[in-house]
Every structure is written in structure tokens, then in C-alpha cells.
Amino acid sequence: EIVPLKHRSGDAWWEEERYPEGIKWKFLEHKGPVFAPPYEPLPENVKFYYDGKVMKLSTKAEEVATFFAKMLDHEYTTKEIFRKNFFKDWRKEMTPEEKSTITNLSKCDFTHMSQYFKAQSEARKQMSKEEKQKIKEENERLLKEYGYCVMDNHKERIANFKIEPPGLFRGRGNHPKMGMLKRRIMPEDIIINCSKDSKIPPPPPGHKWKEVRHDNKVTWLVSWTENIQGSIKYIMLNPSSRIKGEKDWQKYETARRLKKCVDKIRNQYREDWKSKEMKVRQRAVALYFIDKLALRAGNEKEEGETADTVGCCSLRVEHIKLHPELDGQEYVVEFDFLGKDSIRYYNKVPVEKRVFKNLQLFMENKQPEDDLFDRLNTSILNKHLQDLMEGLTAKVFRTYNASITLQQQLKELTNPDDNIPAKILSYNRANRAVAILCNHQRAPPKTFEKSMMNLQSKIDAKKEQLADARRELKSAKADAKVRRDEKSKKTVESKKKAVQRIEEQLMKLEVQATDREENKQIALGTSKLNYLDPRISVAWCKKWGIPIEKIYNKTQREKFAWAIDMAEEDYEF
Ligand SMILES: *[C@@H]1O[C@H](CO)[C@@H](O)[C@H](O)[C@H]1NC(C)=O
Ligand SMILES: *[C@@H]1O[C@H](CO)[C@@H](O)[C@H](O)[C@H]1NC(C)=O
Ligand SMILES: *[C@@H]1O[C@H](CO)[C@@H](O)[C@H](O)[C@H]1NC(C)=O
Ligand SMILES: *[C@@H]1O[C@H](CO)[C@@H](O)[C@H](O)[C@H]1NC(C)=O
Ligand SMILES: CC(=O)N[C@H]1CO[C@H](CO)[C@@H](O)[C@@H]1O
């Protein structure tokens, strides 16, 4: 019989950002982070009103109030969870007097503050050239001083040396922590990692670092724990750095290793579905989900205690429904849960009979809020993955499946006779197939309708232009028939070329429109950046003579420099 283990709410599992075995640095020197500028109190004439009366807030309370005021026009500030979380955290920053007066957020009037900030941002837009230049120079100075480190004998760019300013947490989707106060990060929160023989960055005057470490196996230079989710934040090297490129490369090499043993792993877990041991059965079904549905393992560092986001291991009974038959298919599992970043995962998948029967068994005598895999946690699953293959994690399955799917889709969708825009459309379609597989959805951007309309009017204009050009060509032809001279022949030729050129432009616009429409609810960036072996894309570009700039923008080209430099013609995943 199944006795559910204690519900594991709140246990965190995370893996530090580490270099794979074999990558280490010998020397690392950097200047530490750049902190957010200190809070500047509002001018006296900017008022806050409570219950219709002017109220002067203490500096701490005022700072937090400005975060809300800056977001006043945003839908967030009307959401109940947001308001509740904000108000609770704001009250913590108030003086006892403020606390006893301000008891109802609806009676707070931030509009004057909000107007002040709008006027400020308007003023910034109106800045003179000299003022803009001054800001630019200051940013360049910061970049020069803090934006680089020395690692071994290389000077490398640091990705994010500025620490985010305090503010209100937004989160994606309907995040239960939205509205909470994202604290100001202080030097006392900061752990510095650098080599012993380097110049250790001094903390700002009057402050201390939390800790200084010298670990040459971690990928970060600076780390701290943020207060909302309790997750660890890092300052790391730019993705274009040698060591990051090496790490990226190893990731895809691990995925390629999985390809060699995935059949064995699949046979093994199928055997395990029949195991006498409940733990082994649960592990095998979880592994099947990870493999087949590209689910995350779960309980990963992004997930806080109360954010109700789950991964495979933390699925609860309420997250799945079993249908012995649905829409003409047998053994269908209906998933509905909030995954990473509170993105909803909804999917109806037919599974093998034995998986289905096992799920029925796992769900017997359980309450909706009980764990589906009560004998399993992320540590156990990860340990098992390590035993199956060195370096194997749930993510490797995603990387493997995403990359191989891209390669298959590219093969299938690329039509050798297509021109370049049509081939790029095929590439984006292949990329989309992968994004759908990984559940990288997004809400359609706010500007979507408008930008589609703009594009459509461009298409309409182009069509008119084409009709005009065709008419001109026709009359030029008629003219040439009458005159039969060299000059009118030439005119016909040039009109023909004009028609062709406009036809091409029109086709390009139409392809763009199709692409944008199909992209409406899919975020391509995440898979492109994290799961698709760039060598596949580079090899595809080389094969069809597509400039790499059409596939990767500047930042992406920097990140994938290692692949662009090395992809062999016949690279195969
Ligand atoms: C808070 O203030 C609003 C607006 O004045 C009022 O409608 C609401 O009843 C108040 N809520 C409480 C709990 O007093
Ligand atoms: C990738 O995932 C999809 C969706 O579950 C699955 O149908 C496909 O077989 C997987 N491909 C590989 C090569 O594992
Ligand atoms: C996972 O379960 C194992 C065995 O029950 C236990 O020893 C371990 O502490 C658990 N890990 C976590 C992170 O809860
Ligand atoms: C490149 O594309 C990414 C999205 O994948 C975007 O975040 C980034 O800002 C772009 N960079 C440039 C230089 O256009
Ligand atoms: C987080 C982490 O692993 N930090 C390392 C930093 O450096 C110290 C000292 O070398 C290591 O012991 C830590 O493991």
C-alpha cells in the first residue's frame, strides 16, 4: 500500500552555476558590482495624500511609495494580489505613526507623485545633446571600470555588473508574489569570488562584503540572495567570453552523448514501469515524462516556497486528469499546472498503457493536494540520472530533444528552390516547432495588432506600387511595338526589372507577415539561446548560403562565436 511521504512544500533544491569538470580558471580579478544609486527624496512640492489630506512620508516609506507611483498606470496596480503584497511590504517600511494612520491602500493617492515622475521622464526625453552626452560618458566610464575582469591572461566582458535597483516584484503570469518589495541590495549581501592573489575589490566606504571567496570552479564573480524567491543571483562573464563559450559547447556535447545512450535509457525505464518497488516505478514514469514531454525536474532554484509552480517531481494529484479514452484516443493524460515563471502548462497526451495504469496506482487513496510521485524528489531523480549517464540532468533531455527536433524540422521544411526570405521562414518555423515542444509560450505583445496593421498597410502600398509598375510595363511594351527603336526596348527592359524588384519586395513583406502572425504566442528566444545547438543553425546557414546575420543578431552572434568559428560543413547533431 502507498503511504504518502510528508508533503515537501518548501524544500529547495538548486544547483550552483558551476563549470563542468575540467574548466577552471587560475587568475581572476575584478572590481565588484556597481550598486544602484541611493534614493533621492522627492522635492517638497510633490505631495502624497491619504484620505484626501496631504501627508509627509518618512524617507523609507516614501521610497517604497514611489515604486508604486511609478507603476500607477500599469494594470498591475489594480490587481488584488499585487495590491495586497505591496501594502503588506510597504507597511513594514513605515514609522509607527505612519503605520497607524495608513491602514487602507484605497485611500492612498499617488497621482501627484505619478505626475511628477511622468514629467521627469518627459524632461529626460527633452534633454539637450550635452546632457545626453554627459550621461553617455558616465556609462562608458562605469563600463570601463567595472565592465571587465581579467581571467587568466584575458580581459573579458562582464555580463551584468550593475545590481538591479530596488522596486516591486512583477513576476510573469499571475505570480502570487507580485507586488512584494524587492529590497535594495547592500554590500553586506554580497559574496565576492576572485583569486587570492588578485586585488580584492574594496567594499564601498563604511561597508563590508558578506564574504570573499576564492573558488575557481564556479562561474560567477559576485553573488547574493534576492529576497522575493530566495534565489541566488550572480554576476557572470559575458556569454561571448572564452570560458562561457566552452561551457556552452560542453552542454551540447553532453546532449550529443545522450543521443548515443538514449535508447538504452528508454528500454530501462520501460522495464522499471513493472518494478516491484514503488519508488522505482515512480522514478521511471517521471523519467518518461521528462523524456517525452520535456518537463522540468522540478523544485528548482527559481521556485519559491509559495509560488505554486511545479516541475515533474513536484506534480500533485490535482495537476493531472486521467482519461481512459478521449477524443478517439486511448489512455490520455491531461496536464494542467503552473510551470517555471508561472507559465501554464496545459497538454493532453496519449501515453502508453502501462504508464497510465501506473498513474492510476499512484493516485489511489490520495487527496488532490498530495504528491503524485510521493516516493520521489528532485535529488533522487537527479542522482538516478547521474547514474544513467555522467552529466545527465532533465535539462539535457530538453537540449537533446530540442536540438535534434530542430535538425529534423530543418531537413523537412527547407525547400531547396526557395529564395532566402522563404528559407528563413522555414527556419523560423523549425524554431517554432521546438519552442512549442518546450512550452515557451508568451502573451501576444501589446503592440502586436498595431505592428501587424503597419505591416499590412506596407503590403497594400506595395501591391499598388506593383500594379502601377505593371501598367507602366504594359504601356512601354505597346509603345515599343509601335516605335520599334532601341530606346523603347531599353525602357521595356528597365520596367520589367522594376516589376521584378517590387514583386520580390512584396514577397518579402508577405513572408514577414506570415512569420509574425505565426510567432504571436510563441517566444523563440529562449530555445534559440538555451536549447538549440548553434552548430546546427550555422551548418544550415552555410549549406544554403544564408548570411548568419539573418538568424542571429549581434548579441547572439557574440554568444555563439565558438560555434560560428568551428561548425564543420557536415555537422550533425
Ligand atoms: C478602504 O477605502 C475605500 C475607499 O475609501 C473604501 O471603499 C473601503 O471600504 C475601505 N476599506 C476598508 C477595509 O476600510
Ligand atoms: C522529442 O519530443 C517529442 C514530444 O514528446 C517526441 O515525440 C519525440 O519523439 C522526441 N524526439 C526525440 C528524438 O527524442
Ligand atoms: C529526497 O528524498 C531522500 C530519500 O527519501 C532524502 O534523503 C532527501 O533528503 C530528500 N531530498 C530533499 C531535497 O528533500
Ligand atoms: C537580440 O535578440 C534578443 C532576443 O533573442 C534580444 O533580447 C536582444 O536585445 C537582441 N540584441 C540585439 C543587439 O538586437
Ligand atoms: C559557493 C562556492 O562554492 N564557493 C566557493 C568559493 O570559494 C571557497 C574557497 O575556495 C570554496 O570553498 C567555495 O566552495
XYZ file of C-alpha atoms and ligand atoms in Angstrom:
643
model
C 0.000 0.000 0.000
C 1.124 3.552 -0.588
C 1.816 5.773 2.375
C 2.447 9.290 1.157
C 5.630 10.811 2.496
C 5.282 14.159 4.166
C 4.378 16.876 1.721
C 7.562 18.503 0.599
C 6.421 22.067 0.321
C 9.249 24.459 0.842
C 12.244 22.275 0.272
C 14.554 23.912 -2.130
C 16.889 22.201 -4.461
C 19.370 24.049 -6.542
C 22.463 23.591 -8.382
C 25.095 26.222 -8.351
C 26.295 27.750 -11.550
C 29.370 25.606 -11.958
C 31.778 24.928 -14.723
C 31.757 21.377 -15.982
C 34.639 19.189 -14.847
C 37.864 20.334 -16.319
C 37.112 24.018 -16.739
C 38.840 26.156 -14.153
C 40.459 29.494 -14.042
C 43.809 30.272 -12.462
C 43.559 34.016 -12.021
C 40.516 36.234 -11.626
C 40.462 39.906 -10.818
C 37.521 42.279 -10.951
C 36.160 45.435 -9.373
C 32.994 44.056 -7.799
C 29.470 45.225 -8.607
C 28.025 48.658 -9.257
C 25.286 49.357 -6.765
C 22.030 51.092 -7.575
C 22.198 54.843 -6.929
C 20.906 55.845 -3.463
C 17.352 57.048 -3.098
C 16.788 60.735 -3.740
C 13.872 62.080 -1.712
C 11.103 63.833 -3.615
C 11.057 67.635 -3.786
C 8.893 69.300 -1.120
C 6.223 70.292 -3.622
C 5.432 66.711 -4.635
C 2.670 65.577 -2.335
C 1.222 62.316 -1.182
C -2.356 62.337 0.046
C -4.017 59.979 2.469
C -7.775 60.067 2.737
C -7.793 63.408 0.945
C -5.199 65.026 3.225
C -1.558 65.848 2.489
C 0.820 63.581 4.363
C 4.599 63.840 4.536
C 6.126 60.379 4.462
C 9.347 59.274 6.087
C 12.166 58.680 3.596
C 11.905 54.896 3.743
C 8.146 54.849 3.321
C 8.345 57.456 0.599
C 10.867 55.455 -1.397
C 8.612 52.419 -1.466
C 5.615 54.609 -2.288
C 7.464 55.938 -5.335
C 7.827 52.390 -6.676
C 4.059 52.083 -6.641
C 3.529 55.575 -8.022
C 5.816 54.807 -10.955
C 3.633 51.839 -11.860
C 0.311 53.561 -11.304
C -0.733 53.422 -14.949
C 0.073 49.764 -15.144
C -2.610 47.133 -14.875
C -0.605 45.503 -12.074
C -1.618 48.133 -9.550
C -5.272 47.190 -9.972
C -4.674 43.519 -9.255
C -5.703 42.392 -5.851
C -2.694 40.171 -5.114
C -0.346 42.898 -6.219
C -2.005 45.479 -4.001
C -2.133 43.166 -1.035
C 1.515 42.163 -1.263
C 2.628 45.713 -1.860
C 0.676 47.107 1.030
C 1.965 44.479 3.426
C 5.593 45.141 2.496
C 5.138 48.880 2.385
C 3.775 48.944 5.910
C 6.956 47.255 7.113
C 8.916 50.305 5.958
C 6.649 52.805 7.722
C 7.214 54.547 11.044
C 4.794 53.533 13.837
C 2.815 56.763 13.266
C 2.554 56.164 9.538
C 1.526 52.614 10.193
C -1.302 53.657 12.449
C -2.550 56.291 10.008
C -2.188 54.460 6.690
C -4.428 51.445 7.007
C -6.199 51.357 3.679
C -4.389 51.377 0.332
C -7.509 52.573 -1.466
C -7.300 55.813 0.484
C -3.756 56.481 -0.718
C -3.477 58.966 -3.523
C -0.261 58.605 -5.521
C -1.388 60.615 -8.529
C 0.670 63.694 -7.750
C 3.803 61.565 -7.392
C 2.957 59.741 -10.568
C 2.563 63.011 -12.477
C 5.921 64.151 -11.178
C 7.640 61.013 -12.498
C 5.920 61.349 -15.852
C 7.110 64.931 -16.110
C 10.606 63.756 -15.210
C 10.694 61.121 -17.889
C 9.335 63.690 -20.344
C 12.146 66.026 -19.317
C 14.678 63.261 -19.886
C 13.429 62.896 -23.425
C 13.846 66.638 -23.948
C 17.417 66.656 -22.652
C 19.972 68.665 -24.546
C 22.673 66.996 -26.570
C 25.294 67.958 -23.992
C 23.332 66.443 -21.129
C 22.821 63.230 -23.072
C 26.495 63.154 -23.896
C 27.371 63.527 -20.219
C 25.220 60.537 -19.291
C 26.709 58.527 -22.086
C 30.209 59.336 -20.916
C 29.378 58.355 -17.355
C 28.024 54.999 -18.563
C 31.145 54.447 -20.587
C 33.298 55.258 -17.585
C 31.401 52.690 -15.477
C 31.714 50.107 -18.202
C 35.422 50.720 -18.493
C 35.996 50.466 -14.772
C 33.580 47.713 -13.756
C 32.593 46.036 -17.009
C 35.723 43.960 -17.448
C 37.674 41.462 -15.484
C 40.931 39.699 -16.002
C 40.617 35.938 -16.198
C 43.884 34.137 -16.659
C 45.531 36.180 -19.357
C 42.391 37.522 -20.964
C 40.438 40.662 -20.411
C 36.783 39.599 -20.510
C 33.492 41.482 -20.577
C 31.249 41.057 -17.555
C 27.615 40.457 -18.447
C 25.686 42.320 -15.755
C 27.896 44.272 -13.410
C 25.115 46.621 -12.281
C 22.925 45.453 -9.454
C 19.244 45.909 -10.102
C 17.709 48.814 -8.201
C 15.035 48.079 -5.602
C 11.438 48.035 -6.763
C 8.288 45.997 -6.763
C 8.379 42.420 -7.926
C 6.266 41.796 -11.010
C 6.816 38.194 -11.957
C 5.360 36.622 -15.027
C 1.812 35.432 -15.334
C -0.244 35.717 -12.188
C 2.676 35.323 -9.846
C 1.497 35.026 -6.234
C 4.371 37.225 -5.037
C 3.722 40.109 -7.390
C 3.816 43.489 -5.687
C 6.270 42.440 -3.000
C 9.184 44.733 -2.245
C 12.409 43.806 -3.956
C 14.894 45.024 -1.373
C 17.872 47.211 -2.055
C 20.969 45.056 -2.260
C 23.741 46.205 0.062
C 27.443 45.316 0.156
C 26.646 43.248 3.267
C 24.580 40.924 0.991
C 27.385 40.390 -1.460
C 29.719 37.429 -1.813
C 32.800 38.139 -3.882
C 34.629 35.404 -5.725
C 38.080 36.170 -7.076
C 41.525 34.695 -6.867
C 43.606 35.003 -3.748
C 46.480 36.727 -5.469
C 44.309 39.362 -7.146
C 43.447 42.842 -5.945
C 40.329 42.116 -3.939
C 37.723 44.778 -4.742
C 37.212 47.123 -1.776
C 33.642 47.468 -0.497
C 32.092 50.960 -0.619
C 33.317 53.146 2.283
C 31.706 52.267 5.605
C 30.566 48.850 4.382
C 31.728 45.270 4.392
C 31.251 42.387 1.981
C 29.316 39.454 3.299
C 32.151 37.179 2.275
C 35.130 36.907 -0.057
C 35.741 33.508 -1.635
C 38.301 32.078 -3.952
C 36.646 29.301 -5.885
C 37.886 28.649 -9.354
C 35.194 26.161 -10.270
C 32.207 28.476 -10.039
C 31.143 30.617 -12.957
C 30.313 33.731 -11.040
C 32.275 36.729 -9.803
C 29.685 38.109 -7.415
C 26.575 36.580 -5.875
C 23.768 37.469 -3.498
C 20.412 36.099 -2.490
C 17.364 38.057 -3.562
C 14.581 38.368 -1.048
C 11.483 37.532 -3.115
C 12.085 33.948 -4.165
C 15.202 33.364 -2.120
C 17.066 32.568 -5.295
C 20.733 33.233 -5.757
C 21.699 35.921 -8.224
C 25.023 36.061 -9.946
C 27.243 38.427 -11.813
C 28.924 36.440 -14.510
C 31.031 36.803 -17.574
C 29.581 37.838 -20.875
C 28.335 34.881 -22.906
C 30.931 35.728 -25.535
C 33.785 35.038 -23.119
C 36.041 32.114 -23.788
C 35.066 30.238 -20.660
C 31.314 30.689 -21.177
C 31.645 29.521 -24.742
C 33.439 26.458 -23.528
C 30.660 25.755 -21.067
C 28.037 26.192 -23.753
C 29.921 23.847 -26.026
C 30.134 21.195 -23.314
C 26.413 21.436 -22.750
C 25.706 20.465 -26.330
C 28.363 17.798 -26.259
C 26.571 16.286 -23.255
C 23.343 16.325 -25.234
C 25.104 14.566 -28.091
C 26.351 11.943 -25.655
C 22.755 11.383 -24.559
C 21.832 10.628 -28.142
C 24.157 7.641 -28.020
C 22.589 6.094 -24.937
C 19.012 7.337 -25.021
C 17.706 4.052 -26.416
C 19.227 2.148 -23.546
C 17.781 4.592 -21.023
C 14.355 4.270 -22.610
C 14.449 0.487 -22.514
C 15.491 0.648 -18.891
C 12.660 2.893 -17.753
C 10.139 0.817 -19.659
C 11.363 -2.213 -17.715
C 11.099 -0.202 -14.499
C 7.404 0.508 -15.064
C 6.908 -3.084 -13.963
C 9.186 -2.932 -10.932
C 8.006 -4.301 -7.601
C 9.394 -1.255 -5.880
C 7.066 1.735 -5.893
C 9.952 4.193 -5.812
C 11.449 2.684 -8.938
C 8.124 2.757 -10.750
C 7.551 6.384 -9.890
C 11.027 7.284 -10.977
C 10.500 5.518 -14.290
C 7.219 7.278 -15.005
C 8.735 10.644 -14.079
C 11.635 9.952 -16.382
C 9.213 9.094 -19.172
C 7.545 12.499 -18.727
C 10.885 14.258 -18.753
C 11.893 12.455 -21.895
C 8.611 12.603 -23.752
C 7.215 15.950 -22.633
C 10.423 17.841 -21.922
C 9.122 18.601 -18.421
C 11.468 20.192 -15.926
C 12.588 18.094 -12.990
C 11.004 20.481 -10.523
C 11.824 22.101 -7.188
C 14.472 24.100 -8.930
C 16.016 27.245 -7.669
C 13.564 29.579 -9.388
C 10.692 28.286 -7.373
C 9.967 29.911 -4.084
C 8.018 28.342 -1.300
C 4.640 29.801 -2.002
C 4.855 30.330 -5.742
C 2.713 27.436 -6.842
C 4.932 26.401 -9.700
C 5.829 22.782 -10.163
C 8.022 20.519 -12.210
C 7.837 16.833 -12.832
C 8.819 15.628 -9.353
C 6.549 18.058 -7.551
C 3.416 17.324 -9.611
C 0.390 16.860 -7.431
C -2.633 14.686 -7.984
C -4.711 17.764 -8.835
C -2.435 18.598 -11.753
C -3.392 15.647 -13.896
C -6.582 14.029 -15.080
C -6.714 10.539 -16.479
C -8.973 9.743 -19.413
C -9.146 6.075 -20.411
C -10.480 7.445 -23.677
C -10.626 10.978 -25.002
C -11.375 12.287 -28.497
C -10.853 8.892 -30.022
C -7.518 8.308 -28.288
C -6.783 5.820 -25.548
C -5.007 6.470 -22.248
C -4.871 10.225 -22.325
C -3.282 12.248 -19.527
C -4.425 15.830 -19.200
C -1.810 18.081 -17.570
C -2.668 21.457 -16.152
C -0.215 23.204 -13.854
C 1.937 26.277 -13.492
C 5.476 25.605 -14.608
C 8.568 27.749 -14.409
C 7.901 31.500 -14.192
C 4.246 30.652 -13.558
C 3.680 29.823 -17.214
C 0.745 27.487 -17.516
C 1.485 24.060 -18.866
C -1.567 22.539 -20.448
C -1.362 19.440 -22.549
C -3.378 16.347 -23.374
C -1.117 13.447 -24.203
C -1.813 9.851 -25.002
C 0.608 7.698 -23.011
C 1.420 4.035 -23.010
C -0.996 1.783 -21.227
C 1.485 0.794 -18.568
C 2.204 4.435 -17.731
C -1.498 5.073 -17.474
C -2.055 2.137 -15.149
C 0.841 3.247 -13.001
C -0.571 6.751 -12.719
C -3.877 5.288 -11.580
C -1.992 3.371 -8.948
C -0.023 6.420 -7.787
C -3.246 8.378 -7.407
C -5.150 5.788 -5.408
C -6.314 6.960 -1.976
C -4.745 10.359 -2.343
C -6.118 13.833 -1.923
C -5.860 16.376 -4.758
C -3.080 18.220 -2.942
C -0.966 15.105 -2.375
C 2.170 14.490 -4.374
C 1.721 12.333 -7.417
C 5.217 10.931 -7.015
C 5.306 10.697 -3.251
C 8.395 8.478 -3.187
C 10.399 10.804 -5.349
C 12.115 14.142 -5.070
C 14.368 16.080 -7.344
C 17.542 14.944 -5.606
C 16.634 11.283 -6.028
C 15.766 11.767 -9.665
C 18.908 13.740 -10.390
C 21.050 11.158 -8.658
C 19.456 8.480 -10.816
C 20.109 10.499 -13.954
C 23.776 10.792 -12.967
C 23.939 7.021 -12.620
C 22.475 6.578 -16.096
C 24.949 8.924 -17.712
C 27.548 11.259 -16.337
C 26.362 14.845 -16.524
C 22.760 13.869 -17.283
C 20.026 16.168 -15.975
C 16.429 16.769 -17.033
C 17.694 19.747 -18.943
C 19.930 17.574 -21.073
C 16.832 15.772 -22.361
C 15.385 19.119 -23.346
C 18.574 20.192 -25.035
C 18.833 16.885 -26.828
C 15.243 16.807 -27.982
C 15.169 20.483 -28.925
C 18.357 20.252 -30.942
C 17.506 17.064 -32.741
C 13.991 18.325 -33.444
C 15.441 21.484 -34.957
C 17.677 19.441 -37.176
C 14.848 17.178 -38.316
C 12.492 20.088 -38.899
C 15.081 21.983 -40.896
C 15.595 18.963 -43.094
C 11.877 18.576 -43.577
C 10.885 22.198 -44.081
C 13.699 23.620 -46.182
C 12.796 23.723 -49.818
C 15.989 23.967 -51.906
C 14.185 26.013 -54.576
C 13.016 28.702 -52.139
C 14.615 32.114 -52.077
C 16.323 33.433 -48.961
C 13.283 35.018 -47.221
C 11.251 31.840 -47.715
C 14.104 29.723 -46.372
C 14.313 31.948 -43.319
C 10.597 31.497 -42.822
C 11.233 27.748 -42.807
C 13.988 28.221 -40.263
C 11.688 30.185 -38.011
C 9.025 27.514 -38.402
C 11.513 24.869 -37.316
C 12.498 27.050 -34.357
C 8.813 27.433 -33.520
C 8.245 23.697 -33.516
C 10.934 23.471 -30.852
C 9.560 26.368 -28.802
C 6.158 24.693 -28.743
C 7.755 21.459 -27.624
C 9.463 23.304 -24.758
C 6.263 25.196 -23.838
C 7.840 28.574 -24.465
C 4.624 30.466 -24.795
C 4.100 34.144 -24.374
C 1.177 36.508 -24.295
C 0.867 38.278 -27.643
C 2.853 41.511 -27.331
C 0.730 44.583 -26.640
C 1.941 46.202 -29.824
C 1.076 43.167 -31.911
C -2.117 44.378 -33.578
C -0.634 47.752 -34.324
C 2.568 46.432 -35.838
C 0.569 43.924 -37.886
C -1.572 46.762 -39.194
C 1.503 48.764 -40.107
C 2.902 45.828 -41.953
C -0.401 45.236 -43.731
C -0.547 48.836 -44.915
C 3.005 48.471 -46.209
C 1.871 45.371 -48.103
C -1.140 47.209 -49.527
C 1.053 50.089 -50.641
C 3.479 47.676 -52.221
C 0.650 45.972 -54.096
C -0.481 49.299 -55.508
C 3.054 50.082 -56.480
C 3.233 46.735 -58.243
C 0.019 47.376 -60.138
C 1.380 50.745 -61.257
C 4.649 49.215 -62.340
C 2.808 46.538 -64.308
C 0.673 49.140 -66.047
C 3.774 51.101 -66.947
C 5.411 47.980 -68.287
C 2.363 47.239 -70.411
C 2.254 50.667 -71.943
C 6.018 50.623 -72.507
C 5.590 47.340 -74.367
C 2.797 48.793 -76.505
C 4.931 51.826 -77.155
C 7.873 49.677 -78.187
C 5.707 47.735 -80.613
C 4.851 50.951 -82.427
C 8.245 52.600 -82.358
C 10.485 49.570 -82.760
C 13.592 51.514 -81.711
C 16.492 50.770 -79.354
C 15.449 53.335 -76.773
C 11.944 51.980 -76.228
C 13.312 48.447 -76.000
C 15.581 49.588 -73.201
C 12.650 51.213 -71.450
C 10.759 47.908 -71.541
C 13.763 46.127 -70.030
C 14.081 48.580 -67.167
C 10.331 48.478 -66.488
C 10.489 44.691 -66.404
C 13.280 44.845 -63.845
C 11.270 47.296 -61.749
C 8.302 44.910 -61.714
C 10.558 42.054 -60.637
C 12.110 44.095 -57.885
C 8.748 45.134 -56.495
C 7.482 41.560 -56.689
C 10.418 40.460 -54.585
C 9.852 43.208 -52.064
C 6.193 42.273 -51.818
C 7.004 38.638 -51.273
C 9.461 39.581 -48.538
C 6.821 41.624 -46.748
C 4.263 38.851 -47.062
C 6.673 36.305 -45.651
C 7.374 38.682 -42.783
C 3.657 38.984 -42.068
C 3.171 35.215 -42.025
C 6.155 34.852 -39.747
C 4.934 37.472 -37.339
C 1.431 36.043 -37.238
C 2.696 32.535 -36.522
C 5.015 33.933 -33.868
C 2.271 35.707 -31.997
C 2.129 33.433 -28.966
C 5.489 31.740 -29.123
C 8.720 33.002 -27.633
C 11.532 31.814 -29.873
C 14.347 33.422 -27.927
C 14.600 31.022 -25.010
C 15.023 27.886 -27.052
C 17.283 29.619 -29.523
C 19.530 30.837 -26.742
C 19.455 27.866 -24.413
C 18.429 24.638 -26.073
C 19.407 24.659 -29.715
C 22.915 23.626 -30.591
C 24.078 26.680 -32.544
C 26.197 24.495 -34.779
C 23.006 23.149 -36.367
C 21.924 26.646 -37.331
C 25.389 27.606 -38.502
C 25.684 24.474 -40.627
C 22.245 25.125 -42.120
C 23.203 28.685 -42.996
C 26.410 27.527 -44.624
C 24.616 24.853 -46.594
C 22.055 27.224 -48.091
C 24.202 30.325 -48.336
C 22.160 32.243 -45.782
C 24.045 35.050 -44.048
C 24.334 34.215 -40.360
C 23.067 37.723 -39.510
C 19.635 36.644 -40.734
C 19.437 34.052 -37.981
C 21.388 35.553 -35.102
C 21.515 39.204 -34.087
C 24.656 40.808 -32.743
C 24.371 39.613 -29.139
C 23.546 36.113 -30.284
C 26.477 36.074 -32.681
C 28.746 37.012 -29.786
C 27.332 34.260 -27.609
C 27.692 31.693 -30.339
C 31.034 32.866 -31.636
C 32.512 29.487 -30.729
C 30.032 27.712 -32.994
C 30.260 30.170 -35.858
C 34.016 29.731 -35.847
C 34.029 25.976 -35.720
C 30.943 24.445 -37.361
C 32.035 21.899 -39.882
C 30.126 21.728 -43.145
C 28.653 18.353 -42.342
C 27.905 18.995 -38.710
C 25.245 16.623 -37.486
C 23.652 16.537 -34.105
C -10.863 51.489 2.060
O -11.150 52.667 1.390
C -12.097 52.561 0.343
C -12.187 53.881 -0.366
O -12.345 54.934 0.556
C -13.406 52.072 0.898
O -14.344 51.903 -0.146
C -13.199 50.752 1.602
O -14.392 50.328 2.240
C -12.096 50.885 2.654
N -11.793 49.543 3.188
C -11.723 49.301 4.488
C -11.376 47.900 4.855
O -11.901 50.169 5.316
C 11.047 14.809 -28.688
O 9.847 15.067 -28.030
C 8.691 14.777 -28.756
C 7.497 15.209 -27.984
O 7.298 14.431 -26.875
C 8.653 13.284 -29.079
O 7.507 12.978 -29.808
C 9.882 12.946 -29.852
O 9.933 11.569 -30.061
C 11.136 13.375 -29.138
N 12.240 13.187 -30.031
C 13.341 12.578 -29.661
C 14.350 12.372 -30.735
O 13.548 12.201 -28.553
C 14.843 13.292 -1.038
O 14.484 12.039 -0.509
C 15.580 11.361 0.109
C 15.098 9.962 0.478
O 13.815 9.985 0.981
C 16.034 12.155 1.319
O 17.125 11.509 1.934
C 16.460 13.527 0.852
O 16.799 14.328 1.952
C 15.359 14.200 0.066
N 15.910 15.404 -0.515
C 15.313 16.548 -0.420
C 15.998 17.708 -1.033
O 14.249 16.671 0.122
C 18.902 40.004 -29.994
O 17.770 39.219 -29.745
C 17.469 39.032 -28.376
C 16.274 38.118 -28.290
O 16.643 36.817 -28.594
C 17.200 40.359 -27.721
O 16.929 40.185 -26.351
C 18.395 41.266 -27.915
O 18.108 42.517 -27.396
C 18.764 41.374 -29.377
N 20.012 42.089 -29.469
C 20.282 42.996 -30.419
C 21.628 43.618 -30.390
O 19.462 43.264 -31.271
C 29.694 28.874 -3.494
C 31.025 28.245 -3.539
O 31.142 27.103 -3.887
N 32.011 28.981 -3.189
C 33.357 28.581 -3.139
C 34.183 29.839 -3.093
O 35.465 29.605 -2.635
C 35.582 28.814 -1.445
C 37.015 28.790 -1.036
O 37.831 28.366 -2.097
C 35.028 27.437 -1.701
O 35.204 26.586 -0.566
C 33.576 27.591 -2.008
O 33.034 26.341 -2.334
